[in-house]
Coordinates of C-alpha atoms in Angstrom, one line a residue:
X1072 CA 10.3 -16.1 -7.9
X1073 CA 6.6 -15.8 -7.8
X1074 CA 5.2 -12.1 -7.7
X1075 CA 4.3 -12.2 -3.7
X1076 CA 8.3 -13.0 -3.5
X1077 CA 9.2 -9.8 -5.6
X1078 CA 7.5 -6.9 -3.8
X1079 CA 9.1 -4.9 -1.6
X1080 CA 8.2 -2.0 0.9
X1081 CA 10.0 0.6 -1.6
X1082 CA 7.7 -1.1 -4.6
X1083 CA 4.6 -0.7 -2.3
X1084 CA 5.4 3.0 -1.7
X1085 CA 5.8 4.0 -5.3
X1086 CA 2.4 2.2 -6.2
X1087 CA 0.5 3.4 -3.4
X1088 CA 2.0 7.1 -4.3
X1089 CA 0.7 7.0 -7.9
X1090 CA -2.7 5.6 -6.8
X1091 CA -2.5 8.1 -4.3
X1092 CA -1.8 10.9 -6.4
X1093 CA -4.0 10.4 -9.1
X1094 CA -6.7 10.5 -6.5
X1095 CA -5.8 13.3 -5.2
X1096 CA -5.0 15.1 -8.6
X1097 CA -1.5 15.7 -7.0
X1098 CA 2.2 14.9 -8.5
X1099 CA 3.4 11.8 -6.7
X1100 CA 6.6 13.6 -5.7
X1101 CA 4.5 15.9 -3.8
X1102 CA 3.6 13.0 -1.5
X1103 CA 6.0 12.4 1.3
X1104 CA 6.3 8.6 2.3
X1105 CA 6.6 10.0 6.0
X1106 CA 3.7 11.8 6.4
X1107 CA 0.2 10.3 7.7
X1108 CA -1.5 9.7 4.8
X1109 CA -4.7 11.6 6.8
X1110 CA -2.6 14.8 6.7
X1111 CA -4.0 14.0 2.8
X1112 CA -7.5 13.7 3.5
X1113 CA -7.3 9.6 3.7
X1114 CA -10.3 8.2 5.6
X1115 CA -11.5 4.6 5.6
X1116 CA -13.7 5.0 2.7
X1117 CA -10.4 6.1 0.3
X1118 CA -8.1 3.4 2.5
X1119 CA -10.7 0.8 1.2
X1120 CA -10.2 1.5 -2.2
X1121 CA -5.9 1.7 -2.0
X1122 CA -6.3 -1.8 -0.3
X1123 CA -8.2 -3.0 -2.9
X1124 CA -5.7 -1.4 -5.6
X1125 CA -2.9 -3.2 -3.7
X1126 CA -4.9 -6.3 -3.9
X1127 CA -5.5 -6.5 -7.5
X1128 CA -2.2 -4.7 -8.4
X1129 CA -0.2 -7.5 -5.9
X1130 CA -2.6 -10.5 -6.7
X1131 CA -2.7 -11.4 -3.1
X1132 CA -5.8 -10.8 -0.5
X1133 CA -4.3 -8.3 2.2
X1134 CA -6.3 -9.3 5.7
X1135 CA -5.7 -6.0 7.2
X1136 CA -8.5 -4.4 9.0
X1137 CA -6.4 -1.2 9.5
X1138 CA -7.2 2.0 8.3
X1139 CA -4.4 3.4 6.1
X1140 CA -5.2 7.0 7.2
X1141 CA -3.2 6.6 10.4
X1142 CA -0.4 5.4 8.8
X1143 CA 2.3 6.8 6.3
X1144 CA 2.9 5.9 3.1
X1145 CA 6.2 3.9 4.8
X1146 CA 4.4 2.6 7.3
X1147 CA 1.5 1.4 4.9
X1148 CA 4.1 0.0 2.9
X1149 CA 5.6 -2.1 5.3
X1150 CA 2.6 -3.5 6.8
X1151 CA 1.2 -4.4 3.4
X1152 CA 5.0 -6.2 2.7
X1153 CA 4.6 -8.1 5.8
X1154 CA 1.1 -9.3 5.0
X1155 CA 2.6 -10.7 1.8
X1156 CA 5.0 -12.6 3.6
X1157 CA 2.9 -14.4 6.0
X1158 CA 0.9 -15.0 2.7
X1159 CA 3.7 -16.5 1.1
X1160 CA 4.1 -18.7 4.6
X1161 CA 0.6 -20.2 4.7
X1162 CA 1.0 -20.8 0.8

């Protein structure tokens, strides 16, 4: 099973929560996968650099133009997952 294969939403969420946290000098419990992620302070600038931990940590280009603030960490999660697969389609 190659890596793209092996990530799922729940994965995503625990790696963009440590990210996350350590960014915010916060414990990762303390962020809820529910919540907006601007309710954190998450603008573009910040979202640019969790996409680009998610790229490097997944080894797969994510095409999204989205900002993450908007979204939760779910909702980031699952978006980032379903990038993956199309990935893993054009592959």
């Amino acid at each position: 099973m190659s890596v793209i294969q092996e990530i799922t939403p729940e994965l995503v969420v625990e790696r963009l929560r440590q990210v996350l946290a350590e960014m915010l000098e916060m414990a990762p419990a303390d962020l809820d996968a529910d919540v907006p992620l601007s309710a954190f302070g998450i603008d573009s600038m910040t979202s640019s650099v969790l996409l680009g931990d998610l790229q490097k940590w997944c080894g797969a280009e994510l095409r999204t133009e989205a900002s993450l603030g908007a979204l939760s960490l779910a909702e980031a999660a699952d978006l980032v997952v379903a990038e993956l697969r199309q990935a893993r389609k054009e592959v």
